[in-house]
Short mmCIF file of C-alpha atoms in Angstrom, two decimals:
data_model
loop_
_atom_site.label_atom_id
_atom_site.label_comp_id
_atom_site.label_asym_id
_atom_site.label_seq_id
_atom_site.Cartn_x
_atom_site.Cartn_y
_atom_site.Cartn_z
CA MET A 178 0.00 0.00 0.00
CA SER A 179 1.41 3.35 -1.02
CA ASN A 180 1.61 6.29 1.37
CA ALA A 181 1.92 8.79 -1.47
CA ILE A 182 -0.33 11.85 -1.28
CA ALA A 183 -2.43 12.60 -4.36
CA LEU A 184 -1.30 16.14 -5.14
CA ALA A 185 -2.98 18.43 -7.65
CA GLY A 186 -0.81 20.54 -9.92
CA ASP A 187 -0.83 24.33 -9.96
CA GLY A 188 -3.87 25.56 -11.85
CA ASP A 189 -5.37 22.09 -12.17
CA ALA A 190 -8.89 21.40 -10.95
CA LEU A 191 -8.90 19.38 -7.74
CA GLN A 192 -10.25 15.88 -8.19
CA PRO A 193 -11.83 13.81 -5.39
CA GLY A 194 -9.08 12.55 -3.11
CA GLN A 195 -6.54 15.15 -4.22
CA ILE A 196 -4.97 17.89 -2.14
CA ARG A 197 -3.02 21.07 -2.88
CA PHE A 198 -0.58 22.80 -0.52
CA SER A 199 0.30 26.49 -0.64
CA GLU A 200 2.88 28.43 1.32
CA ALA A 201 0.43 31.11 2.45
CA ALA A 202 -2.71 33.04 1.55
CA LEU A 203 -1.97 36.71 2.03
CA PRO A 204 -4.70 39.32 2.57
CA PRO A 205 -4.51 42.52 0.47
CA LEU A 206 -3.50 44.41 3.64
CA PRO A 207 -2.67 43.14 7.14
CA ALA A 208 -4.95 44.23 9.96
CA GLY A 209 -4.01 47.56 11.51
CA THR A 210 -4.48 51.32 11.32
CA TYR A 211 -3.73 53.15 8.06
CA ARG A 212 -3.67 56.82 6.95
CA LEU A 213 -5.06 57.61 3.53
CA SER A 214 -3.84 61.05 2.33
CA ALA A 215 -4.63 62.97 -0.85
CA THR A 216 -2.96 66.12 -2.19
CA GLN A 217 -4.32 68.27 -5.01
CA THR A 218 -2.63 71.28 -6.66
CA VAL A 219 -4.75 73.71 -8.67
CA ASP A 220 -2.95 75.53 -11.48
CA GLY A 221 -4.01 78.49 -13.60
CA ILE A 222 -5.76 80.58 -10.96
CA LYS A 223 -5.78 84.24 -11.90
CA ASP A 224 -3.64 86.64 -9.85
CA GLN A 225 -1.90 83.83 -7.96
CA ASP A 226 1.72 83.14 -8.70
CA THR A 227 1.88 80.06 -6.52
CA PRO A 228 -0.73 77.37 -7.20
CA PRO A 229 -2.66 76.49 -4.02
CA THR A 230 -2.36 72.99 -2.62
CA TYR A 231 -5.13 71.17 -0.80
CA THR A 232 -4.55 68.14 1.44
CA ALA A 233 -6.98 65.68 3.02
CA VAL A 234 -6.16 62.86 5.45
CA GLN A 235 -8.44 59.99 6.36
CA THR A 236 -7.64 57.36 8.99
CA LEU A 237 -8.98 53.87 8.42
CA GLN A 238 -8.67 50.64 10.30
CA ILE A 239 -8.62 47.09 8.96
CA GLN A 240 -9.88 44.82 11.69
CA GLY A 241 -9.13 41.19 12.30
CA PRO A 242 -8.79 38.70 15.17
CA ARG A 243 -6.15 39.78 17.67
CA PHE A 244 -6.90 38.77 21.24
CA ALA A 245 -9.45 36.00 20.61
CA LEU A 246 -10.86 33.87 17.80
CA ALA A 247 -14.49 33.81 16.73
CA PRO A 248 -16.30 30.51 17.45
CA GLY A 249 -16.41 29.69 13.75
CA ASP A 250 -12.72 30.32 13.07
CA LEU A 251 -11.48 27.06 14.58
CA GLN A 252 -12.37 24.00 12.52
CA SER A 253 -10.55 21.12 14.24
CA VAL A 254 -7.53 20.22 16.37
CA MET A 255 -5.16 17.28 16.26
CA PRO A 256 -4.79 15.33 18.52
CA PRO A 257 -8.45 15.56 19.50
CA ALA A 258 -9.13 17.40 22.75
CA ASN A 259 -9.35 15.39 25.98
CA GLN A 260 -8.57 12.10 24.24
CA THR A 261 -6.17 9.31 25.13
CA GLY A 262 -4.15 7.65 22.40
CA SER A 263 -0.79 6.79 20.94
CA TRP A 264 0.16 10.27 19.76
CA GLU A 265 3.92 9.72 19.94
CA ASN A 266 5.81 11.35 17.05
CA THR A 267 2.69 13.35 16.19
CA LEU A 268 3.03 17.04 15.41
CA PRO A 269 -0.06 18.77 16.81
CA ASN A 270 -1.90 21.09 14.45
CA VAL A 271 -4.92 23.34 14.22
CA VAL A 272 -7.20 23.72 11.19
CA LEU A 273 -8.63 27.22 10.71
CA ARG A 274 -11.56 27.91 8.43
CA ARG A 275 -10.24 31.22 7.07
CA ARG A 276 -7.32 30.74 4.75
CA THR A 277 -5.72 34.14 5.45
CA LEU A 278 -6.00 34.09 9.25
CA PRO A 279 -2.34 33.29 10.16
CA TRP A 280 -1.10 36.13 7.96
CA GLU A 281 -3.69 38.83 8.72
CA ARG A 282 -1.25 40.34 11.22
CA THR A 283 2.52 40.54 11.50
CA LEU A 284 4.77 39.89 14.46
CA ASP A 285 5.89 43.51 14.82
CA GLY A 286 2.72 45.20 13.52
CA SER A 287 4.41 46.56 10.39
CA VAL A 288 3.29 46.22 6.79
CA PRO A 289 5.48 43.62 5.04
CA PRO A 290 7.23 44.49 1.76
CA ALA A 291 5.42 43.61 -1.42
CA ASP A 292 6.01 40.12 -2.85
CA SER A 293 7.14 38.78 0.54
CA VAL A 294 5.50 36.28 2.87
CA PRO A 295 5.61 37.42 6.51
CA ALA A 296 5.90 34.99 9.38
CA PRO A 297 2.53 34.00 10.89
CA TRP A 298 1.47 35.78 14.06
CA ILE A 299 -0.05 32.60 15.57
CA GLY A 300 1.93 29.80 17.20
CA LEU A 301 1.12 26.41 18.72
CA LEU A 302 3.02 25.52 21.91
CA THR A 303 3.21 22.06 23.51
CA VAL A 304 4.15 21.51 27.16
CA THR A 305 3.61 18.59 29.53
CA ALA A 306 1.93 18.50 32.93
CA THR A 307 5.31 17.87 34.55
CA GLU A 308 6.75 20.99 32.96
CA LEU A 309 3.82 22.97 34.34
CA GLY A 310 4.53 21.72 37.85
CA GLY A 311 2.16 18.74 38.00
CA GLU A 312 2.56 14.99 37.87
CA ALA A 313 3.45 13.36 34.57
CA GLY A 314 0.38 11.14 34.36
CA ALA A 315 -2.02 13.52 36.07
CA VAL A 316 -4.91 14.75 33.95
CA ALA A 317 -5.05 17.99 35.93
CA ALA A 318 -2.10 20.31 36.36
CA PRO A 319 -1.78 23.88 37.60
CA SER A 320 -3.56 25.75 34.82
CA PRO A 321 -1.45 28.54 33.36
CA VAL A 322 -4.52 30.01 31.62
CA HIS A 323 -6.63 32.59 33.39
CA SER A 324 -9.02 35.36 32.40
CA GLY A 325 -8.12 39.02 32.26
CA THR A 326 -8.24 42.10 30.08
CA VAL A 327 -6.06 43.50 27.32
CA SER A 328 -4.71 45.96 29.88
CA ASP A 329 -3.44 43.01 31.94
CA LEU A 330 -1.76 41.68 28.80
CA VAL A 331 0.13 44.75 27.61
CA GLN A 332 0.59 46.45 31.01
CA PRO A 333 1.11 43.72 33.65
CA THR A 334 1.02 44.96 37.22
CA ASP A 335 3.72 42.45 38.21
CA PRO A 336 7.16 43.76 37.08
CA ALA A 337 8.41 40.17 36.70
CA VAL A 338 5.82 39.47 33.98
CA LEU A 339 6.81 40.28 30.39
CA GLY A 340 3.93 41.19 28.10
CA PRO A 341 3.93 41.82 24.32
CA GLN A 342 4.93 45.15 22.80
CA LEU A 343 1.78 46.09 20.87
CA SER A 344 0.87 49.22 18.97
CA GLY A 345 -2.50 50.63 18.00
CA VAL A 346 -4.33 49.42 21.12
CA SER A 347 -7.19 51.85 21.84
CA PRO A 348 -8.53 52.66 25.33
CA ALA A 349 -11.67 50.70 24.46
CA ASP A 350 -9.53 47.67 23.56
CA MET A 351 -7.82 47.88 26.95
CA GLN A 352 -11.06 46.85 28.66
CA THR A 353 -11.70 43.88 26.37
CA GLY A 354 -11.75 40.51 28.13
CA LEU A 355 -9.55 37.63 26.99
CA LEU A 356 -7.71 34.52 28.17
CA LEU A 357 -4.11 34.97 29.34
CA LEU A 358 -1.37 32.36 29.28
CA ASP A 359 1.55 32.72 31.71
CA LEU A 360 4.62 30.51 31.19
CA PRO A 361 8.02 30.55 32.87
CA VAL A 362 10.53 32.31 30.65
CA THR A 363 12.94 29.37 30.66
CA LEU A 364 10.18 26.90 29.75
CA PHE A 365 8.91 29.08 26.93
CA GLN A 366 12.31 29.53 25.34
CA SER A 367 12.97 25.78 25.56
CA VAL A 368 9.79 24.87 23.63
CA ALA A 369 9.22 27.96 21.45
CA PRO A 370 10.14 28.11 17.76
CA THR A 371 12.57 30.59 16.31
CA VAL A 372 11.48 33.44 14.06
CA ALA A 373 12.89 31.53 11.08
CA ASP A 374 10.89 28.42 12.05
CA LEU A 375 7.53 30.21 12.04
CA SER A 376 7.28 30.34 8.25
CA TRP A 377 7.50 26.52 8.16
CA LEU A 378 4.77 26.08 10.78
CA ALA A 379 1.79 27.40 8.81
CA HIS A 380 0.46 26.66 5.34
CA VAL A 381 -2.74 26.54 3.27
CA ARG A 382 -4.39 23.27 2.37
CA GLU A 383 -7.00 22.90 -0.37
CA VAL A 384 -9.06 19.73 -0.67
CA ASN A 385 -11.89 18.57 -2.93
CA THR A 386 -15.23 18.56 -1.07
CA ASP A 387 -17.21 16.63 -3.71
CA HIS A 388 -19.24 13.73 -2.29
CA LYS A 389 -18.66 15.06 1.23
CA GLU A 390 -21.04 16.58 3.71
CA ILE A 391 -20.21 20.28 3.90
CA LEU A 392 -21.55 20.64 7.48
CA GLY A 393 -21.45 24.42 7.30
CA LEU A 394 -17.89 24.57 5.97
CA ASP A 395 -16.64 26.64 3.06
CA GLU A 396 -17.49 24.62 -0.02
CA ASP A 397 -14.19 25.54 -1.71
CA GLY A 398 -12.42 23.29 0.82
CA THR A 399 -9.56 25.73 1.52
CA PHE A 400 -8.18 25.95 5.06
CA SER A 401 -5.15 27.34 6.85
CA ILE A 402 -3.13 25.02 9.09
CA VAL A 403 -0.93 25.97 12.06
CA VAL A 404 1.49 23.23 13.14
CA GLY A 405 3.33 22.91 16.44
CA ASN A 406 7.11 22.63 16.48
CA ARG A 407 7.22 19.97 19.22
CA THR A 408 5.92 16.41 19.05
CA ILE A 409 3.54 15.00 21.63
CA GLN A 410 5.46 13.61 24.59
CA PRO A 411 4.52 9.97 25.33
CA GLY A 412 3.52 8.74 28.76
CA ALA A 413 2.35 12.17 29.89
CA VAL A 414 -0.50 14.65 29.74
CA ASN A 415 0.28 17.22 27.04
CA TYR A 416 -1.12 20.75 27.09
CA LEU A 417 -1.42 22.55 23.77
CA PHE A 418 -1.79 26.34 23.52
CA LEU A 419 -2.65 28.33 20.40
CA VAL A 420 -1.28 31.79 21.22
CA SER A 421 -0.72 35.17 19.64
CA LEU A 422 2.98 35.84 19.10
CA GLU A 423 2.41 39.44 18.04
CA GLY A 424 4.78 41.71 19.98
CA HIS A 425 6.93 38.76 21.12
CA GLN A 426 9.23 38.62 18.10
CA ASP A 427 12.21 39.52 20.33
CA GLN A 428 11.52 36.77 22.92
CA LEU A 429 11.36 33.66 20.72
CA ALA A 430 13.88 30.84 20.94
CA GLY A 431 17.44 31.98 20.43
CA SER A 432 16.88 35.46 21.86
CA THR A 433 17.93 36.87 25.20
CA ILE A 434 15.35 38.00 27.76
CA PRO A 435 16.43 40.25 30.67
CA SER A 436 16.84 38.29 33.90
CA SER A 437 14.39 40.59 35.69
CA TYR A 438 11.55 38.78 33.93
CA THR A 439 10.56 35.32 35.19
CA THR A 440 7.20 34.95 33.42
CA ILE A 441 6.09 35.71 29.88
CA ARG A 442 2.45 36.42 29.07
CA PHE A 443 0.45 35.69 25.90
CA ALA A 444 -3.07 36.07 24.59
CA SER A 445 -4.44 32.52 24.56
CA LEU A 446 -6.59 31.90 21.47
CA ALA A 447 -7.38 28.22 22.23
CA TRP A 448 -6.03 25.43 24.41
CA TRP A 449 -6.70 21.75 25.09
CA LYS A 450 -4.98 18.71 26.56
CA VAL A 451 -4.44 15.07 25.55
CA GLN A 452 -3.22 11.94 27.30
CA ALA A 453 -0.43 10.32 25.30
CA ASP A 454 0.23 6.62 25.90
CA VAL A 455 3.59 5.03 25.37
CA SER A 456 3.63 3.58 21.87
CA LYS A 457 3.84 -0.20 21.55
CA GLY A 458 5.41 0.07 18.11
CA ASP A 459 4.20 0.58 14.59
CA PHE A 460 1.64 -1.65 12.88
CA ILE A 461 4.18 -4.23 11.67
CA GLU A 462 5.80 -4.50 15.09
CA ILE A 463 2.45 -4.91 16.84
CA MET A 464 1.32 -7.63 14.42
CA GLN A 465 4.62 -9.52 14.72
CA ALA A 466 4.36 -9.45 18.51
CA LEU A 467 0.80 -10.81 18.63
CA PRO A 468 1.78 -14.46 19.26
CA GLU A 469 3.96 -13.52 22.25
CA ASN A 470 1.33 -11.16 23.68
CA GLY A 471 -1.56 -13.58 23.59
CA GLY A 472 -2.47 -14.04 19.94
CA VAL A 473 -6.17 -14.38 19.20
CA ASP A 474 -6.98 -14.23 22.92
CA LEU A 475 -6.32 -10.46 22.74
CA VAL A 476 -9.62 -9.93 20.91
CA GLN A 477 -11.67 -11.70 23.57
CA LEU A 478 -13.93 -9.85 25.95
CA PRO A 479 -12.08 -9.65 29.30
CA HIS A 480 -13.69 -12.14 31.68
CA LEU A 481 -13.03 -14.18 34.79
CA PRO A 482 -11.91 -17.80 34.41
CA ILE A 483 -14.79 -19.99 33.32
CA PRO A 484 -15.26 -22.85 35.80
CA ALA A 485 -15.39 -26.35 34.38
CA SER A 486 -18.59 -28.34 34.67
CA GLY A 487 -19.05 -30.53 37.72
CA ASN A 488 -18.75 -33.76 35.79
CA GLY A 489 -15.79 -32.61 33.73
CA SER A 490 -17.78 -33.08 30.55
CA ALA A 491 -16.72 -31.35 27.34
CA ALA A 492 -19.99 -32.08 25.55
CA SER A 493 -21.47 -29.58 23.13
CA ASP A 494 -24.39 -28.96 25.48
CA ASP A 495 -22.16 -28.11 28.46
CA PRO A 496 -22.81 -24.40 29.30
CA SER A 497 -19.22 -23.82 30.42
CA ALA A 498 -17.84 -25.34 27.24
CA ILE A 499 -20.24 -23.32 25.11
CA ALA A 500 -19.27 -20.09 26.87
CA ALA A 501 -15.56 -20.81 26.55
CA MET A 502 -15.93 -21.67 22.87
CA GLY A 503 -17.93 -18.54 22.10
CA LEU A 504 -15.51 -16.24 23.92
CA GLY A 505 -12.57 -17.98 22.29
CA MET A 506 -14.06 -17.24 18.85
CA GLY A 507 -14.30 -13.53 19.61
CA TYR A 508 -18.01 -13.44 20.48
CA VAL A 509 -19.48 -11.36 23.29
CA PRO A 510 -22.85 -12.05 24.97
CA LEU A 511 -25.35 -9.21 24.68
CA THR A 512 -28.90 -8.62 25.80
CA TYR A 513 -31.18 -9.02 22.79
CA ARG A 514 -34.67 -7.54 22.77
CA MET A 515 -36.94 -9.27 20.28
CA ARG A 516 -39.57 -7.47 18.27
CA VAL A 517 -42.29 -9.06 20.40
CA GLY A 518 -40.74 -7.47 23.51
CA GLU A 519 -39.13 -10.59 24.95
CA GLN A 520 -35.53 -10.32 26.17
CA ALA A 521 -32.94 -12.99 25.47
CA THR A 522 -29.17 -13.41 25.32
CA ALA A 523 -27.52 -13.32 21.92
CA TRP A 524 -23.98 -13.71 20.64
CA TYR A 525 -22.33 -10.86 18.71
CA ARG A 526 -18.98 -10.79 16.93
CA GLY A 527 -17.61 -7.75 15.14
CA PRO A 528 -16.04 -7.82 11.67
CA ALA A 529 -12.52 -7.21 13.04
CA SER A 530 -12.37 -10.39 15.12
CA ALA A 531 -9.21 -12.33 14.25
CA VAL A 532 -11.03 -15.64 13.73
CA PRO A 533 -11.33 -17.49 10.37
CA THR A 534 -14.77 -17.21 8.81
CA LYS A 535 -16.48 -18.55 5.73
CA ALA A 536 -18.95 -17.02 3.35
CA ASP A 537 -22.64 -17.32 4.17
CA GLY A 538 -24.46 -18.77 1.19
CA LEU A 539 -27.95 -17.94 2.48
CA GLY A 540 -28.03 -14.32 1.30
CA PRO A 541 -28.78 -11.86 -0.06
CA PHE A 542 -31.10 -10.63 2.68
CA VAL A 543 -33.99 -8.23 2.13
CA PHE A 544 -34.03 -7.08 5.76
CA SER A 545 -31.76 -7.56 8.75
CA ASP A 546 -33.85 -10.13 10.62
CA GLN A 547 -33.25 -12.62 7.81
CA ALA A 548 -29.57 -12.67 8.83
CA ILE A 549 -30.25 -13.66 12.46
CA ARG A 550 -29.02 -17.14 13.31
CA TYR A 551 -30.57 -19.38 15.98
CA ASP A 552 -28.95 -22.37 17.66
CA PRO A 553 -31.74 -24.69 18.93
CA THR A 554 -29.22 -26.62 21.04
CA THR A 555 -28.28 -23.62 23.18
CA ALA A 556 -31.39 -21.51 22.49
CA LEU A 557 -29.10 -18.57 21.67
CA PHE A 558 -29.31 -16.14 18.77
CA ASP A 559 -26.35 -14.90 16.73
CA VAL A 560 -27.05 -11.31 15.62
CA SER A 561 -23.61 -10.60 14.13
CA GLN A 562 -24.63 -10.59 10.48
CA ALA A 563 -27.94 -8.88 11.19
CA ALA A 564 -26.11 -6.04 12.97
CA ALA A 565 -23.63 -5.79 10.09
CA TRP A 566 -26.52 -5.61 7.59
CA GLN A 567 -28.24 -2.84 9.55
CA ILE A 568 -25.03 -0.85 10.15
CA GLY A 569 -24.12 -1.06 6.47
CA ARG A 570 -27.59 0.10 5.46
CA LEU A 571 -27.48 3.08 7.82
CA LEU A 572 -23.98 4.05 6.68
CA ALA A 573 -25.06 3.88 3.04
CA LEU A 574 -28.20 5.94 3.57
CA SER A 575 -26.27 8.54 5.57
CA ASP A 576 -24.38 9.33 2.34
CA SER A 577 -26.63 11.80 0.53
CA THR A 578 -25.09 11.02 -2.87
CA PHE A 579 -25.59 7.28 -2.47
CA ALA A 580 -29.16 7.75 -1.20
CA ARG A 581 -30.05 9.96 -4.18
CA LEU A 582 -28.60 7.51 -6.70
CA MET A 583 -30.37 4.62 -4.98
CA PHE A 584 -33.69 6.47 -5.26
CA LEU A 585 -33.12 7.17 -8.96
CA TRP A 586 -32.17 3.51 -9.56
CA ARG A 587 -35.36 2.27 -7.87
CA LYS A 588 -37.45 4.74 -9.82
CA GLU A 589 -35.93 3.62 -13.12
CA PHE A 590 -36.37 -0.03 -12.15
CA HIS A 591 -40.09 0.44 -11.43
CA GLN A 592 -40.52 2.31 -14.69
CA ALA A 593 -38.84 -0.54 -16.56
CA VAL A 594 -41.09 -3.12 -14.90
CA ALA A 595 -44.19 -1.08 -15.74
CA ALA A 596 -43.01 -0.70 -19.34
CA ASN A 597 -42.46 -4.43 -19.68
CA VAL A 598 -45.96 -5.13 -18.41
CA VAL A 599 -47.39 -2.82 -21.08
CA LEU A 600 -45.25 -4.39 -23.78
CA GLY A 601 -46.41 -7.84 -22.76
CA GLN A 602 -50.07 -6.80 -22.97
CA VAL A 603 -49.80 -5.22 -26.41
CA ALA A 604 -47.70 -8.07 -27.81
CA GLY A 605 -50.79 -10.10 -28.59
CA ALA A 606 -52.44 -7.16 -30.37
CA LEU A 607 -49.66 -6.55 -32.90
CA PRO A 608 -49.53 -8.28 -36.27
CA VAL A 609 -47.76 -11.60 -36.42
CA THR A 610 -44.82 -9.95 -38.19
CA ALA A 611 -43.72 -8.33 -34.91
CA GLU A 612 -41.48 -11.24 -34.08
CA THR A 613 -39.26 -9.22 -31.75
CA MET A 614 -42.20 -8.26 -29.56
CA ARG A 615 -43.57 -11.80 -29.50
CA ALA A 616 -40.13 -13.11 -28.52
CA LEU A 617 -40.21 -11.11 -25.28
CA PRO A 618 -40.35 -13.21 -22.10
CA ALA A 619 -43.48 -12.99 -20.02
CA ALA A 620 -43.73 -9.75 -18.06
CA GLY A 621 -43.12 -10.15 -14.38
CA PRO A 622 -40.49 -9.81 -11.68
CA GLY A 623 -37.95 -11.70 -13.73
CA SER A 624 -38.23 -9.28 -16.63
CA GLY A 625 -37.86 -6.15 -14.56
CA GLY A 626 -34.11 -6.10 -14.97
CA ARG A 627 -34.36 -4.48 -18.38
CA THR A 628 -34.01 -0.74 -18.21
CA LEU A 629 -36.58 1.73 -19.45
CA ALA A 630 -34.32 2.58 -22.38
CA LEU A 631 -34.27 -1.08 -23.43
CA SER A 632 -38.06 -1.30 -23.34
CA HIS A 633 -38.23 1.75 -25.63
CA GLN A 634 -35.75 0.11 -28.00
CA THR A 635 -37.70 -3.15 -28.02
CA ALA A 636 -40.97 -1.36 -28.71
CA ALA A 637 -39.37 0.57 -31.56
CA VAL A 638 -38.08 -2.65 -33.11
CA ALA A 639 -41.52 -4.26 -32.80
CA LEU A 640 -43.18 -1.28 -34.52
CA ALA A 641 -40.67 -1.40 -37.34
CA GLU A 642 -41.39 -5.08 -37.91
CA ALA A 643 -45.15 -4.61 -37.68
CA PHE A 644 -45.33 -1.77 -40.20
CA ALA A 645 -42.83 -3.42 -42.48
CA GLY A 646 -45.14 -6.42 -42.58
CA LEU A 647 -48.13 -4.24 -43.45
CA ALA A 648 -46.22 -2.64 -46.31
CA GLY A 649 -44.93 -5.98 -47.58
CA ARG A 650 -41.28 -5.06 -47.14
CA GLU A 651 -38.43 -6.09 -44.88
CA ALA A 652 -38.30 -4.37 -41.51
CA ALA A 653 -35.78 -1.61 -40.92
CA VAL A 654 -34.70 -2.40 -37.37
CA PRO A 655 -33.22 0.54 -35.47
CA ALA A 656 -29.62 0.31 -34.27
CA ALA A 657 -28.94 -0.49 -30.63
CA ASP A 658 -27.23 2.86 -30.17
CA GLY A 659 -30.53 4.73 -30.34
CA GLY A 660 -31.13 5.14 -34.10
CA THR A 661 -34.50 6.66 -35.02
CA LEU A 662 -37.30 5.35 -37.26
CA SER A 663 -37.28 8.43 -39.45
CA GLY A 664 -38.64 6.41 -42.41
CA ILE A 665 -42.00 5.85 -40.67
CA PRO A 666 -43.66 9.23 -40.00
CA ARG A 667 -46.04 9.29 -37.08
CA ARG A 668 -48.94 10.38 -39.32
CA ILE A 669 -48.51 7.32 -41.53
CA ARG A 670 -48.31 5.05 -38.52
CA ARG A 671 -51.51 6.34 -37.00
CA GLU A 672 -53.46 6.38 -40.27
CA ASP A 673 -52.23 3.09 -41.69
CA ARG A 674 -52.29 0.94 -38.59
CA PRO A 675 -54.82 -1.93 -38.67
CA PRO A 676 -57.82 -1.85 -36.35
CA VAL A 677 -57.11 -3.99 -33.30
CA ALA A 678 -58.91 -4.54 -30.04
CA ALA A 679 -57.43 -4.44 -26.61
CA ALA A 680 -57.29 -7.47 -24.42
CA PRO A 681 -60.65 -7.90 -22.66
CA GLY A 682 -60.78 -6.32 -19.22
CA LEU A 683 -57.68 -4.11 -19.66
CA ARG A 684 -57.30 -0.40 -20.27
CA ILE A 685 -53.79 0.55 -21.47
CA THR A 686 -52.70 4.16 -20.96
CA GLY A 687 -49.04 5.01 -21.39
CA LEU A 688 -47.04 2.88 -18.96
CA ARG A 689 -49.91 1.94 -16.63
CA THR A 690 -52.51 -0.86 -16.83
CA ALA A 691 -55.69 -1.14 -14.84
CA ALA A 692 -58.72 -3.42 -14.85
CA ALA A 693 -61.51 -1.80 -16.80
CA ALA A 694 -64.91 -1.62 -15.24
CA GLY A 695 -66.70 -1.76 -18.57
CA THR A 696 -66.61 -4.05 -21.58
CA ALA A 697 -63.87 -4.58 -24.10
CA THR A 698 -65.19 -1.77 -26.24
CA ASP A 699 -64.32 0.71 -23.47
CA ALA A 700 -60.61 -0.23 -23.54
CA ALA A 701 -58.07 2.01 -25.25
CA ASP A 702 -56.28 0.93 -28.40
CA PRO A 703 -53.07 -0.88 -27.28
CA LEU A 704 -51.20 0.16 -30.42
CA GLU A 705 -52.11 3.77 -29.65
CA ALA A 706 -50.63 3.31 -26.19
CA LEU A 707 -47.48 1.78 -27.64
CA LEU A 708 -47.05 4.68 -30.05
CA ASP A 709 -47.43 7.12 -27.17
CA HIS A 710 -44.91 5.14 -25.15
CA VAL A 711 -42.25 5.25 -27.87
CA PHE A 712 -42.85 8.57 -29.59
CA GLY A 713 -44.69 10.63 -26.95
CA PRO A 714 -48.35 11.72 -26.85
CA SER A 715 -49.97 12.66 -30.12
CA ALA A 716 -50.41 16.35 -30.90
CA GLU A 717 -53.74 15.61 -32.57
#
């Protein structure tokens, strides 16, 4: 199996399963305050030697996230929040819905030169509970995140706390609430990236969203990604902090911070924690170690030792032997509620059980209950295949594309069955020269497999043979690729057709048949119905 990523070329349309990476998505202007000035000189004014000059200045502000993110800005995090797993050697990352978000500000608040990509102003830091002063395996650690205001961020009251150097903060902004992250200076510089690293820790990812549920996302499938510079530490609780690095460009790794500062403060944009287990190896190593670690017994439901029967019997009707055999095959006993309301015990085994199986030749099944197995010896049900049938059905119907195509297929199938019924009824009313029509099998469930297009083709062939017989010439059978019967105008067909009677008791209209309440004289002409079926209703 290849691990290659299906990449789309520059300018190529993304196909399902493909992905495109970009270095950055830059906004026209970074967020900040700008001065727009205009100067106009008026020449040619009488009695003025020096042309007057007029100047106008307008201040404008481009806003963007700075101290907090909007609820819809954060799409997903990896590893998932508050989860336990083998995240060793995993670089944490954050998916943001807006493609330009990491570059909407700059580290120092300046406007970057044209045709240059500035470093992102957002960073993802990873620290462990031990580094925060807690126990390595403890879920809770002294939280370094607390609430405050922008004033507490840029103007800390504690002289040992170093805040960011920000510009353009208004008095109203000073009172804005936010989350603050305080880290020891030495810890921050040991886990922080350098300024040069920041450009490698953010990118834009574009994916194809066809055949996927949008779930409120941007349908163009373009996201910005911020990646941490430190892997998840195994055997410990890891805390991950998405912070604003604006104003901290001089305190990143490799820089020198005055010794008077012991704590550095950030605006916390998001944070979560994960429990990282010690990895037991990669997939190949785990599979190779299965025999030594217990083999197939690893997939069994944990249980106490099963006591042997009193008489030491190993017969097939011994409850202890049956239980041991079922558990050894990967089954688990579950409470099963029947449709009549009665409760019983049933065996269930999932599809991933490492036990040899063989194909069931009793399918296909129309509904899930047909796949339930019953052992009269033990009076136990086996609902494994019934559960698989139901789960597969629900998964299929949850896919909107599959559900729509399934509906269209059923609709076309029913139309084909109805068309075949009509063709079977009119077959007896056509002249004997319509050999193709008479060769059709009897209409019924077995003939419903033909599509509606095939029934049209068959009817067209039958008409060609019938009218060729009336004219005393060989039939011109249409081609299978949809050739038309242009040599038989509709007017000639309707005027020259022989008078025929419908089958007694049937009224044929288009693709539908119904029992007629009256006599045979009340029934519609079946050849008329066939003409309407093939060529559409008459304009007469």
